[in-house]
mmCIF file with all atom_site columns, C-alpha atoms and ligand atoms in Angstrom:
data_model
loop_
_atom_site.group_PDB
_atom_site.id
_atom_site.type_symbol
_atom_site.label_atom_id
_atom_site.label_alt_id
_atom_site.label_comp_id
_atom_site.label_asym_id
_atom_site.label_entity_id
_atom_site.label_seq_id
_atom_site.pdbx_PDB_ins_code
_atom_site.Cartn_x
_atom_site.Cartn_y
_atom_site.Cartn_z
_atom_site.occupancy
_atom_site.B_iso_or_equiv
_atom_site.pdbx_formal_charge
_atom_site.auth_seq_id
_atom_site.auth_comp_id
_atom_site.auth_asym_id
_atom_site.auth_atom_id
_atom_site.pdbx_PDB_model_num
ATOM   1   C  CA  . UNK A 1 1   ? 0.000   0.000  0.000   1.00 49.00 ? 1   UNK A CA  1
ATOM   2   C  CA  . UNK A 1 2   ? 2.766   2.399  1.020   1.00 52.00 ? 2   UNK A CA  1
ATOM   3   C  CA  . UNK A 1 3   ? 4.765   1.282  -2.000  1.00 53.00 ? 3   UNK A CA  1
ATOM   4   C  CA  . UNK A 1 4   ? 1.795   2.029  -4.199  1.00 53.00 ? 4   UNK A CA  1
ATOM   5   C  CA  . UNK A 1 5   ? 1.546   5.566  -2.813  1.00 52.00 ? 5   UNK A CA  1
ATOM   6   C  CA  . UNK A 1 6   ? 5.229   6.165  -3.508  1.00 57.00 ? 6   UNK A CA  1
ATOM   7   C  CA  . UNK A 1 7   ? 4.964   5.199  -7.151  1.00 69.00 ? 7   UNK A CA  1
ATOM   8   C  CA  . UNK A 1 8   ? 5.191   8.401  -9.148  1.00 78.00 ? 8   UNK A CA  1
ATOM   9   C  CA  . UNK A 1 9   ? 2.002   9.324  -10.965 1.00 88.00 ? 9   UNK A CA  1
ATOM   10  C  CA  . UNK A 1 10  ? 2.213   10.744 -14.449 1.00 95.00 ? 10  UNK A CA  1
ATOM   11  C  CA  . UNK A 1 11  ? 0.186   13.805 -15.415 1.00 97.00 ? 11  UNK A CA  1
ATOM   12  C  CA  . UNK A 1 12  ? -2.795  11.820 -16.679 1.00 97.00 ? 12  UNK A CA  1
ATOM   13  C  CA  . UNK A 1 13  ? -2.800  9.605  -13.555 1.00 96.00 ? 13  UNK A CA  1
ATOM   14  C  CA  . UNK A 1 14  ? -2.918  12.737 -11.395 1.00 96.00 ? 14  UNK A CA  1
ATOM   15  C  CA  . UNK A 1 15  ? -5.881  14.139 -13.311 1.00 97.00 ? 15  UNK A CA  1
ATOM   16  C  CA  . UNK A 1 16  ? -7.739  10.835 -13.378 1.00 97.00 ? 16  UNK A CA  1
ATOM   17  C  CA  . UNK A 1 17  ? -7.163  10.514 -9.634  1.00 96.00 ? 17  UNK A CA  1
ATOM   18  C  CA  . UNK A 1 18  ? -8.888  13.911 -9.231  1.00 96.00 ? 18  UNK A CA  1
ATOM   19  C  CA  . UNK A 1 19  ? -11.731 12.746 -11.463 1.00 97.00 ? 19  UNK A CA  1
ATOM   20  C  CA  . UNK A 1 20  ? -12.249 9.585  -9.354  1.00 97.00 ? 20  UNK A CA  1
ATOM   21  C  CA  . UNK A 1 21  ? -12.176 11.601 -6.117  1.00 97.00 ? 21  UNK A CA  1
ATOM   22  C  CA  . UNK A 1 22  ? -14.817 14.033 -7.393  1.00 97.00 ? 22  UNK A CA  1
ATOM   23  C  CA  . UNK A 1 23  ? -17.002 11.169 -8.650  1.00 98.00 ? 23  UNK A CA  1
ATOM   24  C  CA  . UNK A 1 24  ? -16.841 9.476  -5.276  1.00 98.00 ? 24  UNK A CA  1
ATOM   25  C  CA  . UNK A 1 25  ? -17.912 12.723 -3.566  1.00 98.00 ? 25  UNK A CA  1
ATOM   26  C  CA  . UNK A 1 26  ? -20.816 12.965 -6.031  1.00 97.00 ? 26  UNK A CA  1
ATOM   27  C  CA  . UNK A 1 27  ? -21.901 9.406  -5.149  1.00 97.00 ? 27  UNK A CA  1
ATOM   28  C  CA  . UNK A 1 28  ? -21.666 10.261 -1.462  1.00 97.00 ? 28  UNK A CA  1
ATOM   29  C  CA  . UNK A 1 29  ? -23.804 13.348 -2.057  1.00 96.00 ? 29  UNK A CA  1
ATOM   30  C  CA  . UNK A 1 30  ? -26.438 11.316 -3.935  1.00 95.00 ? 30  UNK A CA  1
ATOM   31  C  CA  . UNK A 1 31  ? -26.543 8.742  -1.138  1.00 96.00 ? 31  UNK A CA  1
ATOM   32  C  CA  . UNK A 1 32  ? -26.914 11.361 1.617   1.00 94.00 ? 32  UNK A CA  1
ATOM   33  C  CA  . UNK A 1 33  ? -29.549 13.273 -0.322  1.00 91.00 ? 33  UNK A CA  1
ATOM   34  C  CA  . UNK A 1 34  ? -31.549 10.113 -1.039  1.00 92.00 ? 34  UNK A CA  1
ATOM   35  C  CA  . UNK A 1 35  ? -31.541 9.340  2.667   1.00 95.00 ? 35  UNK A CA  1
ATOM   36  C  CA  . UNK A 1 36  ? -32.591 12.843 3.681   1.00 92.00 ? 36  UNK A CA  1
ATOM   37  C  CA  . UNK A 1 37  ? -29.260 13.613 5.362   1.00 93.00 ? 37  UNK A CA  1
ATOM   38  C  CA  . UNK A 1 38  ? -27.285 16.842 5.328   1.00 90.00 ? 38  UNK A CA  1
ATOM   39  C  CA  . UNK A 1 39  ? -24.781 16.864 2.451   1.00 91.00 ? 39  UNK A CA  1
ATOM   40  C  CA  . UNK A 1 40  ? -23.254 20.297 3.048   1.00 91.00 ? 40  UNK A CA  1
ATOM   41  C  CA  . UNK A 1 41  ? -19.815 18.975 3.944   1.00 93.00 ? 41  UNK A CA  1
ATOM   42  C  CA  . UNK A 1 42  ? -19.701 16.743 0.865   1.00 95.00 ? 42  UNK A CA  1
ATOM   43  C  CA  . UNK A 1 43  ? -20.804 19.581 -1.447  1.00 94.00 ? 43  UNK A CA  1
ATOM   44  C  CA  . UNK A 1 44  ? -18.099 21.829 -0.030  1.00 93.00 ? 44  UNK A CA  1
ATOM   45  C  CA  . UNK A 1 45  ? -15.466 19.115 -0.374  1.00 95.00 ? 45  UNK A CA  1
ATOM   46  C  CA  . UNK A 1 46  ? -16.451 18.508 -4.022  1.00 96.00 ? 46  UNK A CA  1
ATOM   47  C  CA  . UNK A 1 47  ? -16.293 22.234 -4.844  1.00 95.00 ? 47  UNK A CA  1
ATOM   48  C  CA  . UNK A 1 48  ? -12.861 22.536 -3.183  1.00 94.00 ? 48  UNK A CA  1
ATOM   49  C  CA  . UNK A 1 49  ? -11.626 19.517 -5.139  1.00 95.00 ? 49  UNK A CA  1
ATOM   50  C  CA  . UNK A 1 50  ? -12.952 20.899 -8.439  1.00 96.00 ? 50  UNK A CA  1
ATOM   51  C  CA  . UNK A 1 51  ? -11.264 24.273 -7.841  1.00 95.00 ? 51  UNK A CA  1
ATOM   52  C  CA  . UNK A 1 52  ? -7.898  22.606 -7.250  1.00 95.00 ? 52  UNK A CA  1
ATOM   53  C  CA  . UNK A 1 53  ? -8.343  20.424 -10.341 1.00 96.00 ? 53  UNK A CA  1
ATOM   54  C  CA  . UNK A 1 54  ? -9.258  23.508 -12.351 1.00 95.00 ? 54  UNK A CA  1
ATOM   55  C  CA  . UNK A 1 55  ? -6.163  25.413 -11.249 1.00 96.00 ? 55  UNK A CA  1
ATOM   56  C  CA  . UNK A 1 56  ? -3.839  22.514 -12.032 1.00 97.00 ? 56  UNK A CA  1
ATOM   57  C  CA  . UNK A 1 57  ? -5.304  21.857 -15.467 1.00 96.00 ? 57  UNK A CA  1
ATOM   58  C  CA  . UNK A 1 58  ? -5.546  25.496 -16.482 1.00 94.00 ? 58  UNK A CA  1
ATOM   59  C  CA  . UNK A 1 59  ? -2.213  26.692 -15.101 1.00 95.00 ? 59  UNK A CA  1
ATOM   60  C  CA  . UNK A 1 60  ? -0.008  23.680 -15.821 1.00 97.00 ? 60  UNK A CA  1
ATOM   61  C  CA  . UNK A 1 61  ? -1.554  20.875 -17.866 1.00 96.00 ? 61  UNK A CA  1
ATOM   62  C  CA  . UNK A 1 62  ? -3.358  22.645 -20.721 1.00 95.00 ? 62  UNK A CA  1
ATOM   63  C  CA  . UNK A 1 63  ? -0.478  25.068 -21.490 1.00 94.00 ? 63  UNK A CA  1
ATOM   64  C  CA  . UNK A 1 64  ? 2.029   22.177 -21.514 1.00 95.00 ? 64  UNK A CA  1
ATOM   65  C  CA  . UNK A 1 65  ? -0.188  20.117 -23.833 1.00 95.00 ? 65  UNK A CA  1
ATOM   66  C  CA  . UNK A 1 66  ? -0.768  23.071 -26.115 1.00 92.00 ? 66  UNK A CA  1
ATOM   67  C  CA  . UNK A 1 67  ? 2.997   23.761 -26.387 1.00 91.00 ? 67  UNK A CA  1
ATOM   68  C  CA  . UNK A 1 68  ? 3.808   20.121 -27.112 1.00 91.00 ? 68  UNK A CA  1
ATOM   69  C  CA  . UNK A 1 69  ? 0.986   19.552 -29.579 1.00 89.00 ? 69  UNK A CA  1
ATOM   70  C  CA  . UNK A 1 70  ? 1.040   22.673 -31.705 1.00 79.00 ? 70  UNK A CA  1
ATOM   71  C  CA  . UNK A 1 71  ? -1.805  21.340 -33.805 1.00 72.00 ? 71  UNK A CA  1
ATOM   72  C  CA  . UNK A 1 72  ? -5.335  22.543 -34.272 1.00 69.00 ? 72  UNK A CA  1
ATOM   73  C  CA  . UNK A 1 73  ? -7.144  19.323 -33.362 1.00 78.00 ? 73  UNK A CA  1
ATOM   74  C  CA  . UNK A 1 74  ? -5.850  19.333 -29.818 1.00 88.00 ? 74  UNK A CA  1
ATOM   75  C  CA  . UNK A 1 75  ? -6.228  23.088 -29.456 1.00 87.00 ? 75  UNK A CA  1
ATOM   76  C  CA  . UNK A 1 76  ? -9.949  22.765 -30.176 1.00 88.00 ? 76  UNK A CA  1
ATOM   77  C  CA  . UNK A 1 77  ? -10.266 20.084 -27.478 1.00 90.00 ? 77  UNK A CA  1
ATOM   78  C  CA  . UNK A 1 78  ? -8.346  22.306 -25.058 1.00 91.00 ? 78  UNK A CA  1
ATOM   79  C  CA  . UNK A 1 79  ? -10.669 25.225 -25.813 1.00 90.00 ? 79  UNK A CA  1
ATOM   80  C  CA  . UNK A 1 80  ? -13.676 23.017 -25.040 1.00 90.00 ? 80  UNK A CA  1
ATOM   81  C  CA  . UNK A 1 81  ? -12.053 21.848 -21.822 1.00 90.00 ? 81  UNK A CA  1
ATOM   82  C  CA  . UNK A 1 82  ? -11.346 25.434 -20.756 1.00 90.00 ? 82  UNK A CA  1
ATOM   83  C  CA  . UNK A 1 83  ? -14.962 26.394 -21.474 1.00 91.00 ? 83  UNK A CA  1
ATOM   84  C  CA  . UNK A 1 84  ? -16.182 23.497 -19.363 1.00 90.00 ? 84  UNK A CA  1
ATOM   85  C  CA  . UNK A 1 85  ? -13.957 24.701 -16.504 1.00 92.00 ? 85  UNK A CA  1
ATOM   86  C  CA  . UNK A 1 86  ? -15.448 28.193 -16.749 1.00 93.00 ? 86  UNK A CA  1
ATOM   87  C  CA  . UNK A 1 87  ? -18.959 26.750 -16.592 1.00 93.00 ? 87  UNK A CA  1
ATOM   88  C  CA  . UNK A 1 88  ? -18.096 24.643 -13.529 1.00 94.00 ? 88  UNK A CA  1
ATOM   89  C  CA  . UNK A 1 89  ? -16.558 27.645 -11.749 1.00 94.00 ? 89  UNK A CA  1
ATOM   90  C  CA  . UNK A 1 90  ? -19.667 29.742 -12.513 1.00 94.00 ? 90  UNK A CA  1
ATOM   91  C  CA  . UNK A 1 91  ? -21.873 27.008 -11.050 1.00 94.00 ? 91  UNK A CA  1
ATOM   92  C  CA  . UNK A 1 92  ? -19.679 26.852 -7.939  1.00 95.00 ? 92  UNK A CA  1
ATOM   93  C  CA  . UNK A 1 93  ? -19.981 30.616 -7.556  1.00 93.00 ? 93  UNK A CA  1
ATOM   94  C  CA  . UNK A 1 94  ? -23.797 30.333 -7.761  1.00 91.00 ? 94  UNK A CA  1
ATOM   95  C  CA  . UNK A 1 95  ? -23.685 27.626 -5.109  1.00 91.00 ? 95  UNK A CA  1
ATOM   96  C  CA  . UNK A 1 96  ? -21.572 29.778 -2.828  1.00 89.00 ? 96  UNK A CA  1
ATOM   97  C  CA  . UNK A 1 97  ? -23.964 32.690 -3.345  1.00 88.00 ? 97  UNK A CA  1
ATOM   98  C  CA  . UNK A 1 98  ? -26.914 30.465 -2.384  1.00 83.00 ? 98  UNK A CA  1
ATOM   99  C  CA  . UNK A 1 99  ? -25.327 30.077 1.089   1.00 80.00 ? 99  UNK A CA  1
ATOM   100 C  CA  . UNK A 1 100 ? -27.294 27.778 3.377   1.00 76.00 ? 100 UNK A CA  1
ATOM   101 C  CA  . UNK A 1 101 ? -30.465 27.787 1.242   1.00 79.00 ? 101 UNK A CA  1
ATOM   102 C  CA  . UNK A 1 102 ? -30.833 24.029 0.622   1.00 78.00 ? 102 UNK A CA  1
ATOM   103 C  CA  . UNK A 1 103 ? -33.765 24.432 -1.790  1.00 80.00 ? 103 UNK A CA  1
ATOM   104 C  CA  . UNK A 1 104 ? -31.588 26.579 -4.058  1.00 83.00 ? 104 UNK A CA  1
ATOM   105 C  CA  . UNK A 1 105 ? -28.389 24.656 -3.603  1.00 89.00 ? 105 UNK A CA  1
ATOM   106 C  CA  . UNK A 1 106 ? -29.688 21.206 -4.473  1.00 89.00 ? 106 UNK A CA  1
ATOM   107 C  CA  . UNK A 1 107 ? -30.638 21.890 -8.126  1.00 90.00 ? 107 UNK A CA  1
ATOM   108 C  CA  . UNK A 1 108 ? -27.460 23.926 -8.571  1.00 92.00 ? 108 UNK A CA  1
ATOM   109 C  CA  . UNK A 1 109 ? -25.345 21.078 -7.282  1.00 94.00 ? 109 UNK A CA  1
ATOM   110 C  CA  . UNK A 1 110 ? -27.159 18.615 -9.571  1.00 94.00 ? 110 UNK A CA  1
ATOM   111 C  CA  . UNK A 1 111 ? -26.227 20.868 -12.512 1.00 94.00 ? 111 UNK A CA  1
ATOM   112 C  CA  . UNK A 1 112 ? -22.619 20.920 -11.360 1.00 96.00 ? 112 UNK A CA  1
ATOM   113 C  CA  . UNK A 1 113 ? -22.582 17.111 -11.151 1.00 97.00 ? 113 UNK A CA  1
ATOM   114 C  CA  . UNK A 1 114 ? -23.898 16.789 -14.722 1.00 96.00 ? 114 UNK A CA  1
ATOM   115 C  CA  . UNK A 1 115 ? -21.462 19.370 -16.012 1.00 95.00 ? 115 UNK A CA  1
ATOM   116 C  CA  . UNK A 1 116 ? -18.410 17.854 -14.316 1.00 96.00 ? 116 UNK A CA  1
ATOM   117 C  CA  . UNK A 1 117 ? -19.352 14.299 -15.368 1.00 96.00 ? 117 UNK A CA  1
ATOM   118 C  CA  . UNK A 1 118 ? -19.464 15.494 -18.974 1.00 95.00 ? 118 UNK A CA  1
ATOM   119 C  CA  . UNK A 1 119 ? -16.062 17.189 -18.545 1.00 94.00 ? 119 UNK A CA  1
ATOM   120 C  CA  . UNK A 1 120 ? -14.597 13.948 -17.182 1.00 96.00 ? 120 UNK A CA  1
ATOM   121 C  CA  . UNK A 1 121 ? -15.987 11.901 -20.046 1.00 95.00 ? 121 UNK A CA  1
ATOM   122 C  CA  . UNK A 1 122 ? -14.760 14.360 -22.699 1.00 94.00 ? 122 UNK A CA  1
ATOM   123 C  CA  . UNK A 1 123 ? -11.255 14.429 -21.271 1.00 95.00 ? 123 UNK A CA  1
ATOM   124 C  CA  . UNK A 1 124 ? -10.899 10.726 -20.664 1.00 96.00 ? 124 UNK A CA  1
ATOM   125 C  CA  . UNK A 1 125 ? -12.319 9.599  -23.995 1.00 96.00 ? 125 UNK A CA  1
ATOM   126 C  CA  . UNK A 1 126 ? -11.035 12.321 -26.340 1.00 94.00 ? 126 UNK A CA  1
ATOM   127 C  CA  . UNK A 1 127 ? -8.313  14.546 -24.905 1.00 94.00 ? 127 UNK A CA  1
ATOM   128 C  CA  . UNK A 1 128 ? -6.242  12.171 -22.751 1.00 95.00 ? 128 UNK A CA  1
ATOM   129 C  CA  . UNK A 1 129 ? -5.777  9.463  -25.434 1.00 94.00 ? 129 UNK A CA  1
ATOM   130 C  CA  . UNK A 1 130 ? -4.444  12.178 -27.783 1.00 93.00 ? 130 UNK A CA  1
ATOM   131 C  CA  . UNK A 1 131 ? -2.160  13.580 -25.081 1.00 94.00 ? 131 UNK A CA  1
ATOM   132 C  CA  . UNK A 1 132 ? -0.736  10.143 -24.320 1.00 93.00 ? 132 UNK A CA  1
ATOM   133 C  CA  . UNK A 1 133 ? 0.520   9.994  -27.923 1.00 91.00 ? 133 UNK A CA  1
ATOM   134 C  CA  . UNK A 1 134 ? 2.453   13.280 -27.742 1.00 92.00 ? 134 UNK A CA  1
ATOM   135 C  CA  . UNK A 1 135 ? 6.051   12.120 -27.744 1.00 88.00 ? 135 UNK A CA  1
ATOM   136 C  CA  . UNK A 1 136 ? 7.448   15.571 -26.965 1.00 89.00 ? 136 UNK A CA  1
ATOM   137 C  CA  . UNK A 1 137 ? 5.528   15.732 -23.701 1.00 93.00 ? 137 UNK A CA  1
ATOM   138 C  CA  . UNK A 1 138 ? 7.251   14.398 -20.568 1.00 95.00 ? 138 UNK A CA  1
ATOM   139 C  CA  . UNK A 1 139 ? 4.167   13.177 -18.711 1.00 96.00 ? 139 UNK A CA  1
ATOM   140 C  CA  . UNK A 1 140 ? 6.199   11.941 -15.732 1.00 95.00 ? 140 UNK A CA  1
ATOM   141 C  CA  . UNK A 1 141 ? 7.884   15.316 -15.139 1.00 96.00 ? 141 UNK A CA  1
ATOM   142 C  CA  . UNK A 1 142 ? 4.595   17.108 -15.705 1.00 96.00 ? 142 UNK A CA  1
ATOM   143 C  CA  . UNK A 1 143 ? 2.923   14.791 -13.183 1.00 96.00 ? 143 UNK A CA  1
ATOM   144 C  CA  . UNK A 1 144 ? 5.519   15.673 -10.516 1.00 96.00 ? 144 UNK A CA  1
ATOM   145 C  CA  . UNK A 1 145 ? 5.053   19.374 -11.188 1.00 96.00 ? 145 UNK A CA  1
ATOM   146 C  CA  . UNK A 1 146 ? 1.274   19.009 -10.913 1.00 96.00 ? 146 UNK A CA  1
ATOM   147 C  CA  . UNK A 1 147 ? 1.495   16.947 -7.724  1.00 95.00 ? 147 UNK A CA  1
ATOM   148 C  CA  . UNK A 1 148 ? 3.743   19.605 -6.123  1.00 95.00 ? 148 UNK A CA  1
ATOM   149 C  CA  . UNK A 1 149 ? 1.267   22.342 -7.064  1.00 96.00 ? 149 UNK A CA  1
ATOM   150 C  CA  . UNK A 1 150 ? -1.587  20.227 -5.723  1.00 95.00 ? 150 UNK A CA  1
ATOM   151 C  CA  . UNK A 1 151 ? 0.178   19.938 -2.350  1.00 94.00 ? 151 UNK A CA  1
ATOM   152 C  CA  . UNK A 1 152 ? 0.529   23.733 -2.221  1.00 94.00 ? 152 UNK A CA  1
ATOM   153 C  CA  . UNK A 1 153 ? -3.097  24.338 -3.198  1.00 94.00 ? 153 UNK A CA  1
ATOM   154 C  CA  . UNK A 1 154 ? -4.429  21.819 -0.644  1.00 92.00 ? 154 UNK A CA  1
ATOM   155 C  CA  . UNK A 1 155 ? -2.345  23.507 2.081   1.00 91.00 ? 155 UNK A CA  1
ATOM   156 C  CA  . UNK A 1 156 ? -3.632  26.941 1.006   1.00 89.00 ? 156 UNK A CA  1
ATOM   157 C  CA  . UNK A 1 157 ? -7.257  25.704 1.032   1.00 84.00 ? 157 UNK A CA  1
ATOM   158 C  CA  . UNK A 1 158 ? -6.793  24.187 4.493   1.00 83.00 ? 158 UNK A CA  1
ATOM   159 C  CA  . UNK A 1 159 ? -5.273  27.408 5.798   1.00 83.00 ? 159 UNK A CA  1
ATOM   160 C  CA  . UNK A 1 160 ? -8.150  29.443 4.362   1.00 81.00 ? 160 UNK A CA  1
ATOM   161 C  CA  . UNK A 1 161 ? -10.683 27.067 5.923   1.00 78.00 ? 161 UNK A CA  1
ATOM   162 C  CA  . UNK A 1 162 ? -8.951  27.219 9.315   1.00 79.00 ? 162 UNK A CA  1
ATOM   163 C  CA  . UNK A 1 163 ? -8.935  31.024 9.041   1.00 79.00 ? 163 UNK A CA  1
ATOM   164 C  CA  . UNK A 1 164 ? -12.671 31.066 8.294   1.00 76.00 ? 164 UNK A CA  1
ATOM   165 C  CA  . UNK A 1 165 ? -13.397 28.790 11.245  1.00 74.00 ? 165 UNK A CA  1
ATOM   166 C  CA  . UNK A 1 166 ? -11.402 30.907 13.694  1.00 78.00 ? 166 UNK A CA  1
ATOM   167 C  CA  . UNK A 1 167 ? -13.096 34.058 12.352  1.00 75.00 ? 167 UNK A CA  1
ATOM   168 C  CA  . UNK A 1 168 ? -16.490 32.448 13.030  1.00 70.00 ? 168 UNK A CA  1
ATOM   169 C  CA  . UNK A 1 169 ? -15.501 31.329 16.555  1.00 64.00 ? 169 UNK A CA  1
HETATM 170 FE FE1 . FE2 B 2 .   ? -10.412 17.420 -15.753 1.00 73.87 ? 1   FE2 B FE1 1
#
């Protein structure tokens, strides 16, 4: 198990790991909602996870792929992916604006789930197979860079959350 954790993940492994984590939070949300239980914590965790994934893809992964590919086919897929990130971030903003209003938040979160599931399918079936074929792209080095950024972003998010909690106390 420990050995498995130490094995370096390449860039696509890192992104697919994010995708699986978000999907499992969505399943948890659906389960809690179906059973009439409060899903606030799970919604917040999913939004935090999506924001980190967004930053890593937009700031590191997409630019690296675009540089290595230099061809229109992939650029069009990257444009679509960037648009789908913008839509997800807009939905998250709406959710945050809805505050504790569960009647408003539930349909908004369902929209976010649909949108993110589509993003995951598009990337994993169209973009990632093309990226894997780009010989000029060092996916292992890119994966390490993305993992390092992820560690920073998680620490920043935890600090911000701790700050919010102590401000509320
Ligand atoms: Fe993604």
